[in-house]
Amino acid sequence: MPISFDSEKRIFKLDTKTSSYIFQAYKEDYLIHLYYGSYIPDNSVEFLAPHQHNASFSPSNPVLEEASGFTCDSWPMEYSCNGTGDMRVSALAIRNSFGNTSTDIRYISHRIFKGKPALEGLPALYSMSDDDASTLEVETLDKVTGAKVYLLYTVFENYGAMTRSVRVENSSDKPMDIQRVYSACVDFNSMDFNMMHLYGFHCKERTLVTRHLEHGIQSIASKRGSSSHTHNPFVALAKDNATEDYGEAYGFNLVYSGNFAADIEVDFNGSTRIIMGINPTDFSWRLEPGSSFTSPELVMVYSAQGIGEMSRVFHRLYNNHLIRGEWKNKKRPLLINSWEAAYFDFDDDKLVAFAKRAKELGIEMLVMDDGWFGTRNDDTNSLGDWYVNENKLKGGIKSLVDRVHALGLKFGIWYEPEMISPDSDLYRTHPDWCLQVPGRDKSIGRHQYVLDMSRQDVRDNIFEQMSTVLSNNHIDYVKWDFNRNISEAGSALLPADRQQEVFHRFVLGTYELMGRLVDAYPHILLENCSGGGGRFDPGMLYFSPQIWCSDNTDPIERLSIQYGTSMCYPVSTVGAHVSACGRTGYETKGNVAMAGTFGYELDPIKLNDEELETVKKQVADYHKYYDVIHSGDLYRLIAPMEDGHHCAWGYVAQDKSEALFTFVTMLYNCNSTFFARLKGLDPDKYYRDSWTGEVHSGALLMNAGLSFKNAPRKDGTSFTVYVEEVK
Ligand code: GLA
């Protein structure tokens, strides 16, 4: 059984094939954390409690003898509370009816069951059968305030992964306000970690940053209303000596698309605490008697085989237990998108001309991006008016869709459902429908305001408008965009003492609308987007199997964006296109975009003969290598920041019978030969590689490596090496 409880010692043990996670209901029913790391078979582990830890002016529980050494401040706590002796960052703070925020939860009971429950109103990982996941729910109580707190743990035994969430119930007869409720807390007894996280901005999302932990609090967060371009809700703690292929790494990824925070504190003992969840800034939640609040889910992955294996576990887990619906395992259509091809300057004939040329090239779907609705010829108006601009699409959408389908292509369309232009019929009719606070100007971003998605009437209106188009036309794909961050987050419908709920209610409203859309049109392939990858998170992936990775389509700059993205997100989710811009030739553009969903974002009529031939070859390669790329495991060979010259990665089939490796010369180095050791192959198998044309053992290819003496000696060039088992 992956989850066990020793009723005598009151120890919980959550095992996967590769990891163990252990905590205890200690004296006075405190929940203390004992261990998280490589799998250990032992059950007698109570001695792991840190009896020797220093306390430094740390107050202790009056009932427990001071001699026991226990203080909430110096011992590893399972879920840290505010104001009752633990001075480190706390996961939970509830303002009670007396007005203070002192919070103290103690163990009451627990239940262990097979499978994984859904989280109300929230995206979450799911189990496919009772056998692939087991759940522990620990009931705790703050006796003084009546706050019941349930700690939820689900173990995915075959993955080295678990999920965490917290549900708070008000079992008292007075209201209380949750001021912070992080999704999980994990205490480690050392500080020898590097913190890895993904920072960025528009056109430079998810760039990997690695820094050593220091005493004090180190945090990443978003208070932009979305998970954001600037910080992704992903953090890894990798042991000092861990590398891509060796050593211990703990990955944390929040299934949430709004304001989040990850706080990591190293205390005076040199112990490390990580808490991650909804950002407590601008958050508070009124809990009336009998009601409950559920936190988003945190995914935790442990790897003893380096950062690379941590990523592969995330990838497998998300492909199998996060991505849903018809498109989960279906081959994604190779698309061409009108945005960089035409921006707002198109009509039906132009789009049909794109489609004709695209068809000749073997492209499978045309996506009509921004500009088809209201009176939109630039970005200053019409968001919220989701009816067709017949000046552009002369016979309406139906005629265009039919013409594109008649050519044998699928058809996709762009929306930005959460936004409203001040210059729109919707705003003129419902000025109170956007987020705003009394007495203040509304900040403007890309000439637009943000709709109040916490309101049912707003969501219903947008859903009906979208339905009118989606139900009456055969639309195969929707791109859902989100092109500004949220300010003045106030809702006209909520009372003053609930205004701090707006940011979270906004996210819940968006999830509800997106869920409704996905349920009503299960055949539609949904791709999320937010000015590129400003909302690239597991919450969005629960609804859309792919997300546009970045508006930056320069293949060299994309290398570090896609490298960072690959820390936890699988290739099947990474929207990547070949565009006309960018500093390299089409070959490298294609090789880089192939590390994603693949498609085109250009005017196909402007391609010259040589480029047309390259595109045809890419389309053929897309089909040839689809399975190994999308079902294979990612091995990162050379990180883009490693030597400043090269970047390389590969996908290896699960049965290790074939692999495709890609090598990019970012900046040609005239003094050294491009050389790389392959990874992920079977050392005992023999392979023919397309570079030498010869047969070598996996052991040779991985240990001695390949030397690319004849590789192109030019910046921005690239090539692939296909490796196939020879029996
Ligand atoms: C965002 C997206 C682009 C495009 C434009 C349209 O910036 O990232 O791909 O859809 O919006 O306005």
XYZ file of C-alpha atoms and ligand atoms in Angstrom, residues 202 337 339-340 344 369-370 376 379 414 416 446 479 481-483 529-533 548 550-551 601, ligand 1:
37
model
C 6.779 39.331 -22.500
C -1.801 31.020 -37.908
C -1.263 36.649 -36.843
C 2.293 37.231 -37.977
C -5.282 42.826 -38.597
C -6.259 35.119 -35.265
C -7.255 38.501 -33.821
C -11.552 45.578 -35.089
C -6.109 46.675 -31.040
C -9.180 33.510 -31.878
C -10.016 36.943 -25.786
C -3.342 47.387 -24.623
C -7.112 30.136 -29.341
C -5.942 34.829 -25.328
C -5.421 37.085 -22.289
C -3.515 40.231 -23.140
C -2.249 32.106 -24.809
C -1.516 35.277 -22.889
C 0.613 37.622 -24.962
C 2.575 34.452 -25.684
C 3.244 32.496 -22.500
C 1.296 29.362 -27.112
C 5.903 32.951 -26.428
C 5.320 35.772 -28.897
C 3.005 31.829 -38.365
C -1.258 38.020 -28.351
C -0.840 36.649 -28.838
C -0.537 36.666 -30.296
C -1.728 37.181 -31.059
C -2.120 38.540 -30.541
C -3.392 39.041 -31.181
O -0.196 38.889 -28.328
O 0.241 36.176 -28.106
O -0.194 35.382 -30.738
O -2.798 36.283 -30.934
O -2.321 38.527 -29.146
O -3.759 40.289 -30.738
